[in-house]
PDB file of C-alpha atoms in Angstrom:
ATOM      1  CA  ASP A1395     -15.878  14.464 155.193  1.00 71.00           C
ATOM      2  CA  GLN A1396     -16.211  16.296 151.974  1.00 81.00           C
ATOM      3  CA  GLN A1397     -16.414  19.808 152.969  1.00 93.00           C
ATOM      4  CA  VAL A1398     -17.035  21.311 149.232  1.00 96.00           C
ATOM      5  CA  LYS A1399     -20.017  19.393 147.240  1.00 95.00           C
ATOM      6  CA  GLN A1400     -20.142  19.342 143.715  1.00 96.00           C
ATOM      7  CA  ASN A1401     -23.202  17.278 143.686  1.00 92.00           C
ATOM      8  CA  SER A1402     -23.438  17.289 139.628  1.00 95.00           C
ATOM      9  CA  PRO A1403     -20.641  15.192 137.782  1.00 94.00           C
ATOM     10  CA  SER A1404     -21.955  16.630 134.600  1.00 96.00           C
ATOM     11  CA  LEU A1405     -23.775  19.024 132.440  1.00 97.00           C
ATOM     12  CA  SER A1406     -24.762  19.511 128.872  1.00 98.00           C
ATOM     13  CA  VAL A1407     -25.461  22.723 127.330  1.00 98.00           C
ATOM     14  CA  GLN A1408     -26.503  23.691 124.330  1.00 98.00           C
ATOM     15  CA  GLU A1409     -23.934  26.233 122.675  1.00 97.00           C
ATOM     16  CA  GLY A1410     -25.239  29.720 122.957  1.00 97.00           C
ATOM     17  CA  ARG A1411     -27.536  29.421 126.141  1.00 98.00           C
ATOM     18  CA  ILE A1412     -26.447  29.641 130.070  1.00 98.00           C
ATOM     19  CA  SER A1413     -24.441  27.007 131.635  1.00 98.00           C
ATOM     20  CA  ILE A1414     -25.006  26.825 135.826  1.00 98.00           C
ATOM     21  CA  LEU A1415     -22.998  25.277 137.957  1.00 98.00           C
ATOM     22  CA  ASN A1416     -23.158  24.499 141.133  1.00 98.00           C
ATOM     23  CA  CYS A1417     -21.287  24.282 144.494  1.00 97.00           C
ATOM     24  CA  ASP A1418     -22.450  23.724 148.416  1.00 97.00           C
ATOM     25  CA  TYR A1419     -19.978  23.862 151.517  1.00 97.00           C
ATOM     26  CA  THR A1420     -20.369  23.308 154.981  1.00 96.00           C
ATOM     27  CA  ASN A1421     -16.996  25.224 156.592  1.00 94.00           C
ATOM     28  CA  SER A1422     -18.486  28.026 157.420  1.00 94.00           C
ATOM     29  CA  MET A1423     -14.844  29.307 158.598  1.00 94.00           C
ATOM     30  CA  PHE A1424     -14.378  29.477 154.388  1.00 94.00           C
ATOM     31  CA  ASP A1425     -13.906  33.108 153.554  1.00 92.00           C
ATOM     32  CA  TYR A1426     -12.850  32.856 150.178  1.00 95.00           C
ATOM     33  CA  PHE A1427     -14.012  30.413 146.705  1.00 96.00           C
ATOM     34  CA  LEU A1428     -12.985  29.699 143.458  1.00 97.00           C
ATOM     35  CA  TRP A1429     -13.947  28.245 140.542  1.00 98.00           C
ATOM     36  CA  TYR A1430     -10.972  26.163 138.132  1.00 98.00           C
ATOM     37  CA  LYS A1431     -11.354  25.113 134.796  1.00 97.00           C
ATOM     38  CA  LYS A1432      -9.296  21.463 134.392  1.00 95.00           C
ATOM     39  CA  TYR A1433      -8.705  20.493 130.315  1.00 94.00           C
ATOM     40  CA  PRO A1434      -7.841  16.331 130.081  1.00 89.00           C
ATOM     41  CA  ALA A1435      -3.963  16.282 130.056  1.00 85.00           C
ATOM     42  CA  GLU A1436      -3.495  19.821 131.734  1.00 90.00           C
ATOM     43  CA  GLY A1437      -3.476  21.124 134.945  1.00 94.00           C
ATOM     44  CA  PRO A1438      -6.306  23.039 136.743  1.00 96.00           C
ATOM     45  CA  THR A1439      -6.773  27.006 136.034  1.00 97.00           C
ATOM     46  CA  PHE A1440      -7.676  30.231 137.911  1.00 96.00           C
ATOM     47  CA  LEU A1441     -10.977  31.455 136.267  1.00 97.00           C
ATOM     48  CA  ILE A1442     -12.785  33.659 138.716  1.00 97.00           C
ATOM     49  CA  SER A1443     -12.951  33.976 142.578  1.00 96.00           C
ATOM     50  CA  ILE A1444     -15.379  35.838 145.064  1.00 97.00           C
ATOM     51  CA  SER A1445     -14.635  37.060 148.875  1.00 95.00           C
ATOM     52  CA  SER A1446     -17.916  36.534 151.631  1.00 94.00           C
ATOM     53  CA  ILE A1447     -18.311  39.941 151.599  1.00 95.00           C
ATOM     54  CA  LYS A1448     -19.309  39.971 148.104  1.00 96.00           C
ATOM     55  CA  ASP A1449     -22.683  38.169 147.079  1.00 95.00           C
ATOM     56  CA  LYS A1450     -21.466  38.377 142.790  1.00 97.00           C
ATOM     57  CA  ASN A1451     -18.655  38.388 141.050  1.00 97.00           C
ATOM     58  CA  GLU A1452     -17.833  38.992 137.085  1.00 97.00           C
ATOM     59  CA  ASP A1453     -15.532  38.736 134.387  1.00 96.00           C
ATOM     60  CA  GLY A1454     -16.482  38.462 130.914  1.00 97.00           C
ATOM     61  CA  ARG A1455     -18.770  36.021 130.471  1.00 98.00           C
ATOM     62  CA  PHE A1456     -17.824  34.189 133.657  1.00 98.00           C
ATOM     63  CA  THR A1457     -19.967  34.879 137.187  1.00 98.00           C
ATOM     64  CA  VAL A1458     -19.642  33.502 140.487  1.00 98.00           C
ATOM     65  CA  PHE A1459     -22.692  33.964 143.075  1.00 98.00           C
ATOM     66  CA  LEU A1460     -22.190  33.422 146.466  1.00 98.00           C
ATOM     67  CA  ASN A1461     -25.230  32.681 148.921  1.00 97.00           C
ATOM     68  CA  LYS A1462     -23.765  32.691 152.444  1.00 96.00           C
ATOM     69  CA  SER A1463     -26.960  32.104 154.182  1.00 96.00           C
ATOM     70  CA  ALA A1464     -27.307  28.890 152.343  1.00 97.00           C
ATOM     71  CA  LYS A1465     -23.851  28.637 152.206  1.00 97.00           C
ATOM     72  CA  HIS A1466     -23.910  28.068 148.328  1.00 97.00           C
ATOM     73  CA  LEU A1467     -22.244  29.067 145.317  1.00 97.00           C
ATOM     74  CA  SER A1468     -22.693  28.966 141.274  1.00 98.00           C
ATOM     75  CA  LEU A1469     -20.696  29.830 138.366  1.00 98.00           C
ATOM     76  CA  HIS A1470     -22.664  30.967 135.527  1.00 98.00           C
ATOM     77  CA  ILE A1471     -21.090  31.241 131.838  1.00 98.00           C
ATOM     78  CA  VAL A1472     -23.043  33.328 129.586  1.00 97.00           C
ATOM     79  CA  PRO A1473     -22.809  32.159 126.238  1.00 97.00           C
ATOM     80  CA  SER A1474     -21.622  29.432 126.857  1.00 98.00           C
ATOM     81  CA  GLN A1475     -18.664  28.098 123.451  1.00 97.00           C
ATOM     82  CA  PRO A1476     -17.410  24.931 123.169  1.00 97.00           C
ATOM     83  CA  GLY A1477     -13.923  25.808 124.374  1.00 96.00           C
ATOM     84  CA  ASP A1478     -15.407  26.110 127.448  1.00 97.00           C
ATOM     85  CA  SER A1479     -15.542  21.840 127.764  1.00 97.00           C
ATOM     86  CA  ALA A1480     -13.579  21.128 130.232  1.00 97.00           C
ATOM     87  CA  VAL A1481     -13.822  19.655 134.346  1.00 96.00           C
ATOM     88  CA  TYR A1482     -15.031  22.882 136.817  1.00 98.00           C
ATOM     89  CA  PHE A1483     -13.717  22.573 140.531  1.00 97.00           C
ATOM     90  CA  CYS A1484     -14.831  24.719 143.074  1.00 97.00           C
ATOM     91  CA  ALA A1485     -12.969  25.606 145.889  1.00 96.00           C
ATOM     92  CA  ALA A1486     -12.798  26.733 149.428  1.00 96.00           C
ATOM     93  CA  SER A1487     -10.080  28.429 151.065  1.00 93.00           C
ATOM     94  CA  GLU A1488     -10.104  29.653 154.919  1.00 90.00           C
ATOM     95  CA  PRO A1489      -8.392  32.462 157.130  1.00 87.00           C
ATOM     96  CA  GLY A1490      -4.865  30.830 158.400  1.00 79.00           C
ATOM     97  CA  GLY A1491      -5.706  27.919 155.794  1.00 77.00           C
ATOM     98  CA  TYR A1492      -2.896  29.897 153.964  1.00 81.00           C
ATOM     99  CA  GLN A1493      -2.557  27.905 150.293  1.00 83.00           C
ATOM    100  CA  LYS A1494      -4.393  24.635 152.181  1.00 87.00           C
ATOM    101  CA  VAL A1495      -7.329  24.626 149.642  1.00 92.00           C
ATOM    102  CA  THR A1496     -10.589  22.252 149.541  1.00 94.00           C
ATOM    103  CA  PHE A1497     -11.466  21.308 146.400  1.00 96.00           C
ATOM    104  CA  GLY A1498     -15.368  19.713 145.315  1.00 95.00           C
ATOM    105  CA  THR A1499     -15.299  16.594 143.220  1.00 94.00           C
ATOM    106  CA  GLY A1500     -15.448  19.034 139.990  1.00 95.00           C
ATOM    107  CA  THR A1501     -18.169  18.747 137.114  1.00 97.00           C
ATOM    108  CA  LYS A1502     -17.712  17.732 133.669  1.00 97.00           C
ATOM    109  CA  LEU A1503     -19.430  20.569 131.523  1.00 98.00           C
ATOM    110  CA  GLN A1504     -19.840  19.518 128.030  1.00 98.00           C
ATOM    111  CA  VAL A1505     -21.201  22.281 125.539  1.00 98.00           C
ATOM    112  CA  ILE A1506     -23.313  21.200 122.248  1.00 97.00           C
ATOM    113  CA  PRO A1507     -22.045  22.832 118.833  1.00 95.00           C
TER     114      PRO A1507
ATOM    115  CA  LYS B1482       7.444  33.703 132.189  1.00 68.00           C
ATOM    116  CA  ALA B1483       7.664  30.459 132.549  1.00 80.00           C
ATOM    117  CA  GLY B1484       5.324  28.305 134.104  1.00 93.00           C
ATOM    118  CA  VAL B1485       4.774  25.285 136.775  1.00 97.00           C
ATOM    119  CA  THR B1486       6.864  22.809 136.064  1.00 97.00           C
ATOM    120  CA  GLN B1487       6.447  18.413 137.023  1.00 97.00           C
ATOM    121  CA  THR B1488       9.070  16.353 136.157  1.00 96.00           C
ATOM    122  CA  PRO B1489       8.410  13.112 134.801  1.00 96.00           C
ATOM    123  CA  ARG B1490       4.668  13.391 133.243  1.00 96.00           C
ATOM    124  CA  TYR B1491       4.674   9.885 133.562  1.00 96.00           C
ATOM    125  CA  LEU B1492       5.938   7.028 135.921  1.00 96.00           C
ATOM    126  CA  ILE B1493       5.206   3.145 136.596  1.00 97.00           C
ATOM    127  CA  LYS B1494       5.929   1.802 139.489  1.00 97.00           C
ATOM    128  CA  THR B1495       5.658  -1.400 141.206  1.00 97.00           C
ATOM    129  CA  ARG B1496       4.279  -1.744 145.178  1.00 97.00           C
ATOM    130  CA  GLY B1497       6.551  -1.026 147.728  1.00 97.00           C
ATOM    131  CA  GLN B1498       8.786   0.914 145.911  1.00 97.00           C
ATOM    132  CA  GLN B1499       8.933   4.860 146.885  1.00 97.00           C
ATOM    133  CA  VAL B1500       8.481   7.493 144.910  1.00 97.00           C
ATOM    134  CA  THR B1501      10.107  11.091 144.111  1.00 98.00           C
ATOM    135  CA  LEU B1502       8.575  13.672 141.588  1.00 98.00           C
ATOM    136  CA  SER B1503       9.894  17.577 141.379  1.00 98.00           C
ATOM    137  CA  CYS B1504       8.771  20.769 140.654  1.00 98.00           C
ATOM    138  CA  SER B1505      10.043  23.915 140.263  1.00 97.00           C
ATOM    139  CA  PRO B1506       7.172  26.715 140.730  1.00 96.00           C
ATOM    140  CA  ILE B1507       6.847  30.152 138.922  1.00 96.00           C
ATOM    141  CA  SER B1508       9.974  32.184 139.242  1.00 94.00           C
ATOM    142  CA  GLY B1509       9.172  34.262 142.084  1.00 92.00           C
ATOM    143  CA  HIS B1510       7.178  32.452 144.006  1.00 93.00           C
ATOM    144  CA  ARG B1511       7.871  31.276 147.214  1.00 93.00           C
ATOM    145  CA  SER B1512       4.755  29.169 147.960  1.00 94.00           C
ATOM    146  CA  VAL B1513       4.734  25.276 146.940  1.00 96.00           C
ATOM    147  CA  SER B1514       1.856  23.037 147.302  1.00 96.00           C
ATOM    148  CA  TRP B1515       1.026  19.642 146.397  1.00 98.00           C
ATOM    149  CA  TYR B1516      -2.144  18.365 145.992  1.00 97.00           C
ATOM    150  CA  GLN B1517      -3.662  14.464 144.425  1.00 97.00           C
ATOM    151  CA  GLN B1518      -6.241  14.009 142.144  1.00 95.00           C
ATOM    152  CA  THR B1519      -8.353  10.470 142.049  1.00 91.00           C
ATOM    153  CA  PRO B1520     -11.107   9.766 139.675  1.00 82.00           C
ATOM    154  CA  GLY B1521     -14.270  10.842 141.705  1.00 76.00           C
ATOM    155  CA  GLN B1522     -12.140  12.469 145.112  1.00 80.00           C
ATOM    156  CA  GLY B1523     -10.850  15.985 143.292  1.00 85.00           C
ATOM    157  CA  LEU B1524      -8.209  17.234 144.160  1.00 93.00           C
ATOM    158  CA  GLN B1525      -7.340  16.147 147.868  1.00 95.00           C
ATOM    159  CA  PHE B1526      -4.414  18.762 149.375  1.00 95.00           C
ATOM    160  CA  LEU B1527      -1.021  17.165 150.546  1.00 97.00           C
ATOM    161  CA  PHE B1528       1.713  19.772 151.661  1.00 94.00           C
ATOM    162  CA  GLU B1529       2.050  23.119 151.428  1.00 95.00           C
ATOM    163  CA  TYR B1530       5.795  24.606 151.526  1.00 95.00           C
ATOM    164  CA  PHE B1531       6.979  28.353 152.066  1.00 93.00           C
ATOM    165  CA  SER B1532      10.398  29.308 152.130  1.00 92.00           C
ATOM    166  CA  GLU B1533      11.526  25.900 152.962  1.00 94.00           C
ATOM    167  CA  THR B1534       9.276  25.321 155.738  1.00 94.00           C
ATOM    168  CA  GLN B1535       5.976  23.735 155.249  1.00 94.00           C
ATOM    169  CA  ARG B1536       2.916  25.380 156.453  1.00 92.00           C
ATOM    170  CA  ASN B1537      -0.081  23.053 156.543  1.00 90.00           C
ATOM    171  CA  LYS B1538      -0.234  19.472 155.885  1.00 93.00           C
ATOM    172  CA  GLY B1539      -3.000  17.508 154.392  1.00 93.00           C
ATOM    173  CA  ASN B1540      -4.705  13.891 156.261  1.00 93.00           C
ATOM    174  CA  PHE B1541      -2.025  11.423 154.251  1.00 95.00           C
ATOM    175  CA  PRO B1542      -0.287   8.949 155.858  1.00 96.00           C
ATOM    176  CA  GLY B1543       3.560   9.854 157.041  1.00 95.00           C
ATOM    177  CA  ARG B1544       4.068   7.721 153.862  1.00 97.00           C
ATOM    178  CA  PHE B1545       3.624  10.744 151.998  1.00 98.00           C
ATOM    179  CA  SER B1546       6.546  13.197 152.257  1.00 97.00           C
ATOM    180  CA  GLY B1547       8.028  16.698 150.516  1.00 97.00           C
ATOM    181  CA  ARG B1548      10.578  19.533 151.615  1.00 97.00           C
ATOM    182  CA  GLN B1549      11.389  22.791 149.426  1.00 97.00           C
ATOM    183  CA  PHE B1550      14.645  23.836 149.019  1.00 96.00           C
ATOM    184  CA  SER B1551      16.096  27.295 148.902  1.00 94.00           C
ATOM    185  CA  ASN B1552      15.399  28.539 145.005  1.00 92.00           C
ATOM    186  CA  SER B1553      11.800  27.479 145.693  1.00 94.00           C
ATOM    187  CA  ARG B1554      11.919  23.819 144.008  1.00 97.00           C
ATOM    188  CA  SER B1555       9.804  21.401 146.065  1.00 97.00           C
ATOM    189  CA  GLU B1556       9.813  17.874 145.935  1.00 98.00           C
ATOM    190  CA  MET B1557       7.539  15.125 146.662  1.00 98.00           C
ATOM    191  CA  ASN B1558       8.474  11.649 147.832  1.00 98.00           C
ATOM    192  CA  VAL B1559       6.045   8.697 148.915  1.00 97.00           C
ATOM    193  CA  SER B1560       7.773   5.489 149.986  1.00 95.00           C
ATOM    194  CA  THR B1561       6.681   1.780 150.321  1.00 96.00           C
ATOM    195  CA  LEU B1562       3.961   2.205 147.418  1.00 97.00           C
ATOM    196  CA  GLU B1563       0.463   1.536 147.536  1.00 97.00           C
ATOM    197  CA  LEU B1564      -1.692   0.647 144.833  1.00 96.00           C
ATOM    198  CA  GLY B1565      -4.336   3.539 145.607  1.00 94.00           C
ATOM    199  CA  ASP B1566      -1.696   5.647 145.278  1.00 96.00           C
ATOM    200  CA  SER B1567      -2.509   5.435 141.723  1.00 96.00           C
ATOM    201  CA  ALA B1568      -3.573   9.184 140.562  1.00 96.00           C
ATOM    202  CA  LEU B1569      -2.392  12.534 139.240  1.00 96.00           C
ATOM    203  CA  TYR B1570      -0.134  14.627 141.291  1.00 97.00           C
ATOM    204  CA  LEU B1571      -0.099  17.811 140.801  1.00 97.00           C
ATOM    205  CA  CYS B1572       1.871  21.123 142.020  1.00 97.00           C
ATOM    206  CA  ALA B1573       1.536  24.733 142.858  1.00 97.00           C
ATOM    207  CA  SER B1574       2.431  28.122 143.405  1.00 95.00           C
ATOM    208  CA  SER B1575       1.937  31.068 143.973  1.00 92.00           C
ATOM    209  CA  GLY B1576       3.713  34.169 145.532  1.00 87.00           C
ATOM    210  CA  ALA B1577       3.540  34.821 149.216  1.00 82.00           C
ATOM    211  CA  GLY B1578       0.928  31.578 149.880  1.00 80.00           C
ATOM    212  CA  ARG B1579      -2.240  33.417 151.383  1.00 83.00           C
ATOM    213  CA  HIS B1580      -5.601  31.971 151.168  1.00 82.00           C
ATOM    214  CA  ASP B1581      -6.957  33.936 148.721  1.00 84.00           C
ATOM    215  CA  GLU B1582      -4.332  34.164 146.263  1.00 87.00           C
ATOM    216  CA  LYS B1583      -4.798  32.499 143.330  1.00 91.00           C
ATOM    217  CA  LEU B1584      -2.573  28.900 142.322  1.00 94.00           C
ATOM    218  CA  PHE B1585      -1.339  28.068 139.772  1.00 96.00           C
ATOM    219  CA  PHE B1586      -0.844  24.263 138.702  1.00 97.00           C
ATOM    220  CA  GLY B1587       1.299  21.920 136.682  1.00 97.00           C
ATOM    221  CA  SER B1588       0.678  19.581 134.550  1.00 96.00           C
ATOM    222  CA  GLY B1589       0.764  16.380 137.536  1.00 96.00           C
ATOM    223  CA  THR B1590       2.621  14.101 137.418  1.00 97.00           C
ATOM    224  CA  GLN B1591       0.228  10.704 136.291  1.00 96.00           C
ATOM    225  CA  LEU B1592       1.642   7.808 138.540  1.00 97.00           C
ATOM    226  CA  SER B1593       1.006   4.265 138.307  1.00 97.00           C
ATOM    227  CA  VAL B1594       1.569   1.585 141.164  1.00 97.00           C
ATOM    228  CA  LEU B1595       0.916  -1.791 139.665  1.00 95.00           C
TER     229      LEU B1595
END
């Protein structure tokens, strides 16, 4: 049972435009959500996170939105740059779960120059 | 500060063999967790260690085991390898291992089982 779902395996966006990556979850116990970026031959690196007490968190070009009622979060990248081309993983954790983080299957973003 | 170091980077084994993977966390980090990444499956949680104790375990068979040493370094062992064990194995560390802490990942060990 996939508790965190990223239904778009890939996404192509023109440089300078907005990239929107989506993620849905089913476990209502999740209260902390993170996005990681992964380049080939490297481990994932943390990008941005959001607690369930918030509905938006910004960090430079990256903004994460959380809609708890819909169990949906999204990552916005504005403007998109070629260096953003990578696989993006949505992840979630619940209190008491320590570092047991549930990841989505990833969305491969390609930013076209 | 050095990052998370995993060795070896690549491994080729045959079915039935066993394998041990090693992970050195970031200095000062006490929590080490392991994940398996396969195409189309994302990252699957294997287990987490904190102060030499396993705190959490994912849904993997008993062939997958691990341990953590007093210096926080961790090893993961897979016995009686199967073809389906071919994957990228990622180690991650964090300071206190709280659920709202970000993970720092190593580059992984790519295991191929023939």
